[in-house]
Tab-separated table of C-alpha atoms and ligand atoms in Angstrom:
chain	number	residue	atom	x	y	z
P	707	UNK	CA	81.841	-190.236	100.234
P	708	UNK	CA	79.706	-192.646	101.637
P	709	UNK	CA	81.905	-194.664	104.305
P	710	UNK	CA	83.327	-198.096	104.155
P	711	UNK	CA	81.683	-201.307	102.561
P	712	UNK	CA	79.188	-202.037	105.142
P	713	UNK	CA	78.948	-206.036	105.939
P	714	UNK	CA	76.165	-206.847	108.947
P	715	UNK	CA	77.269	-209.108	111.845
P	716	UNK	CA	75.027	-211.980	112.348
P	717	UNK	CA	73.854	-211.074	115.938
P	718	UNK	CA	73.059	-207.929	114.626
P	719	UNK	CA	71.175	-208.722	112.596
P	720	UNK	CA	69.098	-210.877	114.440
P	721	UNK	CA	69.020	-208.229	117.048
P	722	UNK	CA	68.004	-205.491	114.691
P	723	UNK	CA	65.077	-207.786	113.505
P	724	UNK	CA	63.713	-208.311	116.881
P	725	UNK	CA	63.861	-204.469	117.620
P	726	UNK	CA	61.498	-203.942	114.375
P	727	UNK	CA	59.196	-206.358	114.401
P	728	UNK	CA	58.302	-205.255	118.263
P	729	UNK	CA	58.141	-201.720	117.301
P	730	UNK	CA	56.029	-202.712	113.864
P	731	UNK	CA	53.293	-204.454	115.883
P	732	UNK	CA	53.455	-201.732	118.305
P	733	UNK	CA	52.713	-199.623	115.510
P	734	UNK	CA	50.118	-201.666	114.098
P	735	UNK	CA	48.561	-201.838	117.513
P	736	UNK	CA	47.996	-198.140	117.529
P	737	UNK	CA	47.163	-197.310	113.739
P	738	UNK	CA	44.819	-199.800	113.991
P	739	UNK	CA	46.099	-200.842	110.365
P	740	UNK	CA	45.247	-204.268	109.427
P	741	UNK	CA	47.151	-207.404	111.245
P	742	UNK	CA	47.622	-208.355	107.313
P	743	UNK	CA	50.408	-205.842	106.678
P	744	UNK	CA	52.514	-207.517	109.223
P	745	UNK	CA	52.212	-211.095	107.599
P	746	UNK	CA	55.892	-211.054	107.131
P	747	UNK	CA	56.797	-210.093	110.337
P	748	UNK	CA	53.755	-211.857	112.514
P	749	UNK	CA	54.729	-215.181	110.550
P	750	UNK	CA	55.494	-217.528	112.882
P	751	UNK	CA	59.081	-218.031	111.316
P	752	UNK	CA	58.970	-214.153	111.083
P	753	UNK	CA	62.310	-213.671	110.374
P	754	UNK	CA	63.412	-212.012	107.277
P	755	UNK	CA	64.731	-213.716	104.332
P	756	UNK	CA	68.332	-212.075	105.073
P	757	UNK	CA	68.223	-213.175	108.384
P	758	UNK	CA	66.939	-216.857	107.568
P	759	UNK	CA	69.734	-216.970	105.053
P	760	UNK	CA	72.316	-215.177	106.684
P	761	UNK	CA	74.659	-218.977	106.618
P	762	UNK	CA	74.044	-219.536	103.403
P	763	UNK	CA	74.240	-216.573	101.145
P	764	UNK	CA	72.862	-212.439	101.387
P	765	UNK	CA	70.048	-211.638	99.388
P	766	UNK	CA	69.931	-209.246	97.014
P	767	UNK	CA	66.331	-206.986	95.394
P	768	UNK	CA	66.803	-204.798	92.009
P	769	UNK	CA	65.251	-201.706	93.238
P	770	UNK	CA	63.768	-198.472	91.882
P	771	UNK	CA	65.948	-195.435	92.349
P	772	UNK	CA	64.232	-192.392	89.962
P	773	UNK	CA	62.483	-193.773	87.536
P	774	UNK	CA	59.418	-192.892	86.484
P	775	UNK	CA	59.758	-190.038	89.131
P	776	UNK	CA	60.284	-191.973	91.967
P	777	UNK	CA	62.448	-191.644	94.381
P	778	UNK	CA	64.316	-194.397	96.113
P	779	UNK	CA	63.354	-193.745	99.917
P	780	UNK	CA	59.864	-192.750	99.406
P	781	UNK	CA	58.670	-196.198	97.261
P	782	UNK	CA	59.694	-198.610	99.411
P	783	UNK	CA	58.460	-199.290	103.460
P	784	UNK	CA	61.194	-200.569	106.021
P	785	UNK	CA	59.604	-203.998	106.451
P	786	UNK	CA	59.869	-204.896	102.819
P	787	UNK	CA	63.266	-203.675	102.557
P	788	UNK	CA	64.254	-205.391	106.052
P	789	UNK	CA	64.302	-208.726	103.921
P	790	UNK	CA	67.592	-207.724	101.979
P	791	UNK	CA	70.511	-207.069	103.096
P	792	UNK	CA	72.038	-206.276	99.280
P	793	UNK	CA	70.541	-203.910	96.555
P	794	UNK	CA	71.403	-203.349	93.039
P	795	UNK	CA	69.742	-200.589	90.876
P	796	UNK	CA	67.424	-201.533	88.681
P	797	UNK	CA	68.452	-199.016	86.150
P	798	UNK	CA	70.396	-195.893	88.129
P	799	UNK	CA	73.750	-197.222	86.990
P	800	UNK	CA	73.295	-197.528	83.810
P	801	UNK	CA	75.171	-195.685	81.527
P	802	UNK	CA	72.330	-193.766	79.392
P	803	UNK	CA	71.054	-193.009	83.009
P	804	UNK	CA	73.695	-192.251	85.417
P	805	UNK	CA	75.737	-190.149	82.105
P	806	UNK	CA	73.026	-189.341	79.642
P	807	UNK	CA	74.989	-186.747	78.121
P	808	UNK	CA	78.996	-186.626	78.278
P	809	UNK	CA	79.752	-185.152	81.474
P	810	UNK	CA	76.556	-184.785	82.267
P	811	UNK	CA	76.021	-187.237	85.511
P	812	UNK	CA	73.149	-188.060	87.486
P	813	UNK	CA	74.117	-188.994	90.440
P	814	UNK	CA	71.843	-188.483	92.759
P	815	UNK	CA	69.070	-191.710	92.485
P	816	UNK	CA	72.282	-193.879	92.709
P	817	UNK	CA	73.350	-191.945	95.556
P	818	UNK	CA	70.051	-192.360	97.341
P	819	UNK	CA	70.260	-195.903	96.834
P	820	UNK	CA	73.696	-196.224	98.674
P	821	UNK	CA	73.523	-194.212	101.336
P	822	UNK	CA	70.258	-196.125	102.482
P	823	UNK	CA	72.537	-198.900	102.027
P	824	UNK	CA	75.731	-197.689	103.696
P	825	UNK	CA	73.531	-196.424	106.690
P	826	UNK	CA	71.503	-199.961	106.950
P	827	UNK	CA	74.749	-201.874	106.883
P	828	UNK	CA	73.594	-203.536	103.647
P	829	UNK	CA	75.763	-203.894	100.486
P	830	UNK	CA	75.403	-202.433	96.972
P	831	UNK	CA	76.036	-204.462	93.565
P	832	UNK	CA	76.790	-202.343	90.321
P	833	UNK	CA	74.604	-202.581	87.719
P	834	UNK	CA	76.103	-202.127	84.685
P	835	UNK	CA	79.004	-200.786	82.665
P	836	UNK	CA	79.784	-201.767	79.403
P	837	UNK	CA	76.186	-202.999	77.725
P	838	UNK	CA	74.173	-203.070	74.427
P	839	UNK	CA	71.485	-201.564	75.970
P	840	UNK	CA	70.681	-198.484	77.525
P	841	UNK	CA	74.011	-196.639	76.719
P	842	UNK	CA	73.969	-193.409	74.963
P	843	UNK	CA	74.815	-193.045	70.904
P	844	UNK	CA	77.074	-190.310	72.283
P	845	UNK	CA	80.204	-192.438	73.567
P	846	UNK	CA	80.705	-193.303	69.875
P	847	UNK	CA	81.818	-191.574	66.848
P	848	UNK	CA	79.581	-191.593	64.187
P	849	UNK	CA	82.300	-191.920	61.560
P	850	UNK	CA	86.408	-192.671	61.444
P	851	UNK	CA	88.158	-195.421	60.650
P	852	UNK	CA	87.629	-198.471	62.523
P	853	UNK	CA	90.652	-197.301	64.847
P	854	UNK	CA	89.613	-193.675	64.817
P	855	UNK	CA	85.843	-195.478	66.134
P	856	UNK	CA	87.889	-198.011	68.751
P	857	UNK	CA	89.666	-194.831	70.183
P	858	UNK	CA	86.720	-192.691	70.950
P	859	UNK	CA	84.768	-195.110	72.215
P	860	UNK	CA	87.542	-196.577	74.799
P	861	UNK	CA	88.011	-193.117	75.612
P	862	UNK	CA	84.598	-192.487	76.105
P	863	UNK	CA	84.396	-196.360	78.353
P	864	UNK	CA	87.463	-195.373	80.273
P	865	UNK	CA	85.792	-191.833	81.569
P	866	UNK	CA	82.558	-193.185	82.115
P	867	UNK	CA	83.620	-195.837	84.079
P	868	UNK	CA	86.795	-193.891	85.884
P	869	UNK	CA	84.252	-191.668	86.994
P	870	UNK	CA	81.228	-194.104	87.960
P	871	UNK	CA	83.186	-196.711	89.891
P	872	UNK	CA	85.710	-194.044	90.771
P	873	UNK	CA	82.684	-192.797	92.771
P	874	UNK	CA	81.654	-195.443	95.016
P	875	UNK	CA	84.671	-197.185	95.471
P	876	UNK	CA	84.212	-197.038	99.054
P	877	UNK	CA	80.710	-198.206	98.970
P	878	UNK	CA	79.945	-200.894	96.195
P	879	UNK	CA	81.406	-204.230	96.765
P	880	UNK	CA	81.194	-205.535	92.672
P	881	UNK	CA	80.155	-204.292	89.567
P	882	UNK	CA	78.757	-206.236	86.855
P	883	UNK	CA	81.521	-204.982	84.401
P	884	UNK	CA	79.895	-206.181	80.953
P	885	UNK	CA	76.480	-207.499	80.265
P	886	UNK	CA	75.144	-209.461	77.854
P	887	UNK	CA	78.243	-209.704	75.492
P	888	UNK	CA	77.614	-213.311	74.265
P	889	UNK	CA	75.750	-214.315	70.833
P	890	UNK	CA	72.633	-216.184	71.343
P	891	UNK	CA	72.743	-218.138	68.767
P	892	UNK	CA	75.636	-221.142	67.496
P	893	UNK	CA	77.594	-221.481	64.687
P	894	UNK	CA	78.511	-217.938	63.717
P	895	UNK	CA	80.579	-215.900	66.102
P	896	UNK	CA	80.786	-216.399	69.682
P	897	UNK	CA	80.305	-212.680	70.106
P	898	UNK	CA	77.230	-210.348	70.107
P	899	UNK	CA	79.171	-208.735	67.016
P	900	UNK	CA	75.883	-205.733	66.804
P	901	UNK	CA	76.809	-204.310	69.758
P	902	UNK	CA	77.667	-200.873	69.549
P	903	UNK	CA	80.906	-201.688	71.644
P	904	UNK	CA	82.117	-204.729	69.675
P	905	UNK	CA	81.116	-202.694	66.403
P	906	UNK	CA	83.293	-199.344	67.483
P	907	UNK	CA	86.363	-201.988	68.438
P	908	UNK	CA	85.688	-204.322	65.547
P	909	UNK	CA	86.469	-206.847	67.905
P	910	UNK	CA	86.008	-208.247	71.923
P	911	UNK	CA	88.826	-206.401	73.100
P	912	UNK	CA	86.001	-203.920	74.580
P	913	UNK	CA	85.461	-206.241	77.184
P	914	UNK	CA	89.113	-206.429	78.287
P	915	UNK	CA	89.309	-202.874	78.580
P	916	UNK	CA	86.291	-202.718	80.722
P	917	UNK	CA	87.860	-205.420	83.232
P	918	UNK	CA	91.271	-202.972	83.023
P	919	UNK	CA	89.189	-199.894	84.037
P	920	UNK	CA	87.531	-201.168	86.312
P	921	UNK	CA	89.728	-202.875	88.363
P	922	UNK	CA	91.920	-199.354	87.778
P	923	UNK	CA	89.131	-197.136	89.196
P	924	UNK	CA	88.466	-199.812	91.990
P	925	UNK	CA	91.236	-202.806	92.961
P	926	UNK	CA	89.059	-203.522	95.692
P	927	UNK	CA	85.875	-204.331	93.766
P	928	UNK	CA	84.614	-207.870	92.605
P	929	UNK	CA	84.307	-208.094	89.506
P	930	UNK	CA	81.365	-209.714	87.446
P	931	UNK	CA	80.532	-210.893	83.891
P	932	UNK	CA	76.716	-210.877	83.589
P	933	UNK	CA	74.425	-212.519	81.403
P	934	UNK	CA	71.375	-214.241	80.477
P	935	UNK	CA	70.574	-217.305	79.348
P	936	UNK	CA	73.775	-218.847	80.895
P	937	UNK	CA	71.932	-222.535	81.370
P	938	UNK	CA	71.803	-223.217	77.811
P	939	UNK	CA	74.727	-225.247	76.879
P	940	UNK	CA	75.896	-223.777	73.505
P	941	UNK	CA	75.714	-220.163	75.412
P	942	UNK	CA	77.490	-221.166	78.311
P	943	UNK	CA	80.218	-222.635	76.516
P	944	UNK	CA	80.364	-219.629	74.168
P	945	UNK	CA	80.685	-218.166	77.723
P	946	UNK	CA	83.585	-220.569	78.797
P	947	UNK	CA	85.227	-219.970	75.716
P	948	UNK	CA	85.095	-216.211	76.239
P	949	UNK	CA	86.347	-216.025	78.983
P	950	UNK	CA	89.344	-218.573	77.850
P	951	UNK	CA	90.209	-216.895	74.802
P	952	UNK	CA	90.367	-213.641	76.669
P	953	UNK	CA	92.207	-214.381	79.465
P	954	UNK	CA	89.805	-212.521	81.574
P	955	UNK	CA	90.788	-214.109	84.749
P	956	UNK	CA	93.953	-212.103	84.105
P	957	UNK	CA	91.704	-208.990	83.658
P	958	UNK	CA	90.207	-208.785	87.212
P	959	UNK	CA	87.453	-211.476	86.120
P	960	UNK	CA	86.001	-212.337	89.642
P	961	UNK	CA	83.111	-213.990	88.714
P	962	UNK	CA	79.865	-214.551	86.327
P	963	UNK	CA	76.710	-213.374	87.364
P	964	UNK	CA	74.081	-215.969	85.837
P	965	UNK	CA	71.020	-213.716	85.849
P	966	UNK	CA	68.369	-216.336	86.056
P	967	UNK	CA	65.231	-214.464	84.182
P	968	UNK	CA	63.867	-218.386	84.217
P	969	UNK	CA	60.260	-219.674	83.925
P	970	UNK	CA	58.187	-222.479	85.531
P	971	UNK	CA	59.832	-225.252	83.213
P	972	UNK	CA	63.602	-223.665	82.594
P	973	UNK	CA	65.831	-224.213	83.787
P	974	UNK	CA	65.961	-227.459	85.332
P	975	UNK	CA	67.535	-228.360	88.390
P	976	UNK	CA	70.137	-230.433	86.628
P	977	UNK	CA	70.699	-227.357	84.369
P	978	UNK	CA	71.046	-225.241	86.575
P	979	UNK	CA	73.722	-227.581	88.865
P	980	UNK	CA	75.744	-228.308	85.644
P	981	UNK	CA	75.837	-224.381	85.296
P	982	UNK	CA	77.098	-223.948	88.705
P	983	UNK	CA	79.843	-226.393	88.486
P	984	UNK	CA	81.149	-225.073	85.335
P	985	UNK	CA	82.086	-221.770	86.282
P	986	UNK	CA	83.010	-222.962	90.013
P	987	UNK	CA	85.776	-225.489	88.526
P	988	UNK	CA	87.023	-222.388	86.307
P	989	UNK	CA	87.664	-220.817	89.573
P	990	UNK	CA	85.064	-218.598	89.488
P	991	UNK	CA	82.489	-217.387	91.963
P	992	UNK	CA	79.153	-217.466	90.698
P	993	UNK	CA	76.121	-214.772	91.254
P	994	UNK	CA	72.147	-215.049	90.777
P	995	UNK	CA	72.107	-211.695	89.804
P	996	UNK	CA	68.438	-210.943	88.135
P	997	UNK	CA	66.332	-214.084	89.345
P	998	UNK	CA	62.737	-213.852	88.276
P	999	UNK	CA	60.196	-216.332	87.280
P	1000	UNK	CA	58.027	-215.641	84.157
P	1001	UNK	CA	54.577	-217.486	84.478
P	1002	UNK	CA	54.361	-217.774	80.715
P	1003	UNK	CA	57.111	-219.452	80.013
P	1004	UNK	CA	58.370	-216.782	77.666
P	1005	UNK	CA	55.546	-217.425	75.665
P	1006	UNK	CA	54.262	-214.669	73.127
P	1007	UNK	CA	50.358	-215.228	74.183
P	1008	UNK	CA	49.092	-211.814	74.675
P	1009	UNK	CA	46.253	-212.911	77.168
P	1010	UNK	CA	46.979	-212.110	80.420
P	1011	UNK	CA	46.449	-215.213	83.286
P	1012	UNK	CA	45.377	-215.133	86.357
P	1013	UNK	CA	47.802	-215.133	89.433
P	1014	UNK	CA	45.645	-218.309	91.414
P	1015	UNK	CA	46.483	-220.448	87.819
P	1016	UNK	CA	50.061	-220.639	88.433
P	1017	UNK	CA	50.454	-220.072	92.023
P	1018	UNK	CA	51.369	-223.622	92.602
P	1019	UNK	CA	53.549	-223.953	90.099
P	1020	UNK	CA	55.346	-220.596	90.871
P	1021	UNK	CA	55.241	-221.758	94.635
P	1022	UNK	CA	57.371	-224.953	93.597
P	1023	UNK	CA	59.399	-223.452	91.435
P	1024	UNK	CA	60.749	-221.353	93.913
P	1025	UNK	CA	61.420	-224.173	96.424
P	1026	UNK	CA	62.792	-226.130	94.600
P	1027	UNK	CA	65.240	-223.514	92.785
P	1028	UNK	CA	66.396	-222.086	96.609
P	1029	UNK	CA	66.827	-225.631	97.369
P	1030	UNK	CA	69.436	-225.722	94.712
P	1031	UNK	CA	71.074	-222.533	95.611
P	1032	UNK	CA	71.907	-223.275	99.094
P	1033	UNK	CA	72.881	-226.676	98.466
P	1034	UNK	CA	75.347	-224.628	96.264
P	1035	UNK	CA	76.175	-222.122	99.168
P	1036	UNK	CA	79.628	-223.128	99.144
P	1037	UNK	CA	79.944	-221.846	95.256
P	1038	UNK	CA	77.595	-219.349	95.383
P	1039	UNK	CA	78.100	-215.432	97.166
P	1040	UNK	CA	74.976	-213.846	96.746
P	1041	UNK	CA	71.400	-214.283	95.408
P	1042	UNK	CA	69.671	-211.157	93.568
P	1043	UNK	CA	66.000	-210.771	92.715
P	1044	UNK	CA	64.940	-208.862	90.013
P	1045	UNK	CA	62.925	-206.623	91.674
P	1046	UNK	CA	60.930	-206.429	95.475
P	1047	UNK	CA	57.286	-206.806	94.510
P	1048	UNK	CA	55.022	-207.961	91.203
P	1049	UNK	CA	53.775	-204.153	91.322
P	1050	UNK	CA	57.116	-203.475	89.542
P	1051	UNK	CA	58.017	-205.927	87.040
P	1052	UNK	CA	59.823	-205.911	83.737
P	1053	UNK	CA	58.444	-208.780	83.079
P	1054	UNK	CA	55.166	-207.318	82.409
P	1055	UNK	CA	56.587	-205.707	79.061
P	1056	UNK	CA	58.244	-208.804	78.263
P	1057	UNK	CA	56.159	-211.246	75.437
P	1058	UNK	CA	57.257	-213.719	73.730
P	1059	UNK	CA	61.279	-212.773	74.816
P	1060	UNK	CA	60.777	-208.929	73.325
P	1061	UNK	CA	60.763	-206.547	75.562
P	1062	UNK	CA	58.287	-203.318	74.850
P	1063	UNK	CA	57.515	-201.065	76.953
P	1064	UNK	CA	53.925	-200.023	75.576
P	1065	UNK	CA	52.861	-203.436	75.641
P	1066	UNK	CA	51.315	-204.834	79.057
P	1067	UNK	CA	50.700	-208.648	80.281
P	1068	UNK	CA	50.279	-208.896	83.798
P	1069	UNK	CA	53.376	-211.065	85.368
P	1070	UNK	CA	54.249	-212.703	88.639
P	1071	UNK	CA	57.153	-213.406	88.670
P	1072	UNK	CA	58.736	-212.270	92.399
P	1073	UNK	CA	58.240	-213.302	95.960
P	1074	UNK	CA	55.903	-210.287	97.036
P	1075	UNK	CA	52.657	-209.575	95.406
P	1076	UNK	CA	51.040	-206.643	94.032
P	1077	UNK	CA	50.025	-205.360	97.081
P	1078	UNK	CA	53.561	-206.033	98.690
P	1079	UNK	CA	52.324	-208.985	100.448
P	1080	UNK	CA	54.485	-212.438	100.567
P	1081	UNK	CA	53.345	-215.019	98.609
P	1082	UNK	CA	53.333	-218.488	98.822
P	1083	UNK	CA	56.259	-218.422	96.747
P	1084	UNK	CA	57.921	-216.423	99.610
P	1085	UNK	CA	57.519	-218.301	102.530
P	1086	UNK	CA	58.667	-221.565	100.213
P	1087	UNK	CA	61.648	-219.967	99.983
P	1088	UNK	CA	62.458	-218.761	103.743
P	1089	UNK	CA	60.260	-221.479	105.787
P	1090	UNK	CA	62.398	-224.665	104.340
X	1275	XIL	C1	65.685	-204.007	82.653
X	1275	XIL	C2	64.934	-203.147	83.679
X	1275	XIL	O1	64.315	-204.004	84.646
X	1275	XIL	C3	63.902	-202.279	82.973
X	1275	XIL	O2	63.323	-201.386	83.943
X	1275	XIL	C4	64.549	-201.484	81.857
X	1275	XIL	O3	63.553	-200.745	81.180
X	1275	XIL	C5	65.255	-202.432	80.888
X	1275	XIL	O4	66.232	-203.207	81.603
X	1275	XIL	N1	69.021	-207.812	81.862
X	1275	XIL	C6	69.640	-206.823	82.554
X	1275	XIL	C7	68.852	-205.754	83.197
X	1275	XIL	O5	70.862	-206.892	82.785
X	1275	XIL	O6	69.558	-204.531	83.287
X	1275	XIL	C8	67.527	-205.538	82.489
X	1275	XIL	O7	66.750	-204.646	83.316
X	1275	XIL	C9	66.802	-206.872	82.310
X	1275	XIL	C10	67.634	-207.804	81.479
């Protein structure tokens, strides 16, 4: 439906970035726009963060693909989008969105979102299957015995995700399969037992089934377990032991997608190294799948701070975290941000580690600003 997984050839690449950034001052040069909107590209290192780390590993940008009435192609400008060369959606794969009622699919956000890609020769991570969150009440039975509730529900997971990855075989290179299916806390089980998932099983075998499917629906497709939080020790070896006790490996487990939603003070670097290696002598490959920086340190103050009182710190941070990454190139396949721009955060409805919508505190966490403008932050990252 949408071609063949599209991978970009270095000189391409390069040559493709030349071609733009000539034709964007050209532009510039006769709108008479501001020379600040090509900052990026009139940079003196102007080359674009996928270029810059095209020998270490792509990057990736959680992007908006319908919500809040936007569409996909009309929200974001080629420049911005010319520093990628992977996208995931921020929320147009997710089950309550992409099947909010049974049968009922909504593909066309998600579909927006990968044929820019396809045609741009840039790659496409899923985002998500099997998860807590944002999945509709309807894929389980309200009643039954606890096998009665375990066979609607994997009937329900094996349609839904038959039908999702069934779709864009051809076009999305992984899929984070499960999210977020680890408890957060020690000594009880290792399991988020309130999921709806684990609850309608009674047990983890959900997340076996949701490796079967989906390496079923696509044998080509990586395949990702995705979570937060995976630098703690006591979740990452609730992690480990996960993924031992269900043999996952033998389930089409590819990888674990560490989503890095850290702050200026955690991680540290030695955290985030010991992380690394763990997974990497399991055998598995290991993804930055969600990286943002909160500049509150998951605090619950409601006062908002100004950007200019952690710029430094939020500058560092990010060199010195990219300075991790690629000296982990050889372990690591791709880096995702959680989001392009700090005009579109999550983060700003995220206090004190609760996330709520209707509450507001101005964040700044990513490598472009409000206004779509690099940052400090950003040029830490590419001019190293
Ligand atoms: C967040 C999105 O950014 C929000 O727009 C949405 O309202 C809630 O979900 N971990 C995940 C992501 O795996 O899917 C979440 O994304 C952030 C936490």
């Amino acid at each position: 439906m949408f071609g063949r997984r599209q991978r970009e050839t270095p000189m391409l690449r390069v040559f493709e970035f030349g071609v733009t950034a000539v034709l964007a001052i050209i532009a510039t040069a006769c709108s008479g726009s501001p020379k600040e909107d090509l900052s990026a590209s009139l940079d003196p290192n102007s080359a674009p963060l996928a270029v810059v780390y095209d020998s270490y590993f792509p990057i990736g940008a959680a992007v908006m693909a319908g919500e809040y009435g936007v569409s996909f192609t009309s929200n974001y400008d080629e420049t911005t989008l010319s520093q990628f060369n992977s996208f995931v959606g921020e929320n147009c794969m997710k089950p309550g969105v992409i099947q909010p009622t049974k049968g009922n699919f909504v593909w066309s956000h998600a579909d927006s979102l990968v044929a820019y890609a396809v045609d741009h020769g840039k790659t496409v991570r899923g985002h998500v299957l099997v998860w807590h969150s944002q999945t509709p009440n309807w894929m389980f039975a309200s009643s039954g015995t606890q096998i009665e509730r375990k066979e609607h529900a994997r009937g329900e997971m094996l349609a839904h995700i038959d039908a999702v990855v069934g779709r864009y075989a051809d076009s999305l290179y992984c899929w984070d399969v499960v999210n977020e299916a680890i408890s957060d806390s020690s000594g009880g089980s290792v399991y988020r037992t309130e999921s709806p998932w684990f609850s309608a099983y009674g047990d983890a075998s959900y997340i076996t089934d949701a490796f079967d499917y989906a390496r079923a629906a696509d044998p080509d497709a990586l395949l990702y377990y995705n979570d937060y939080s995976v630098c703690d020790s006591g979740k990452r070896s609730r992690i480990v032991q996960m993924i031992n006790d269900l043999d996952l490996k033998n389930h089409g487990l590819h990888g674990i997608g560490i989503q890095a939603h850290w702050n200026l003070q955690w991680p540290s670097v030695a955290e985030i190294q010991a992380t690394i290696d763990t997974f990497h002598s399991m055998g598995l490959d290991v993804q930055i799948t969600e990286l943002d920086i909160d500049c509150y340190n998951n605090s619950s103050q409601t006062t908002e701070i100004p950007y200019a009182s952690v710029e430094s710190a939020l500058t560092e941070r990010y060199r010195e975290i990219f300075e991790c990454l690629r000296d982990n190139k050889d372990k690591i396949s791709q880096v995702t941000l959680w989001g392009v721009a700090d005009d579109h955060t999550w983060l700003d409805h995220m206090v004190g580690g609760v996330y709520d919508q209707d509450i507001t505190r101005k964040n700044y966490p990513l490598l472009f600003d409000a206004d779509r403008k690099p940052k400090k932050a950003f040029f830490a990252v590419r001019n190293f």
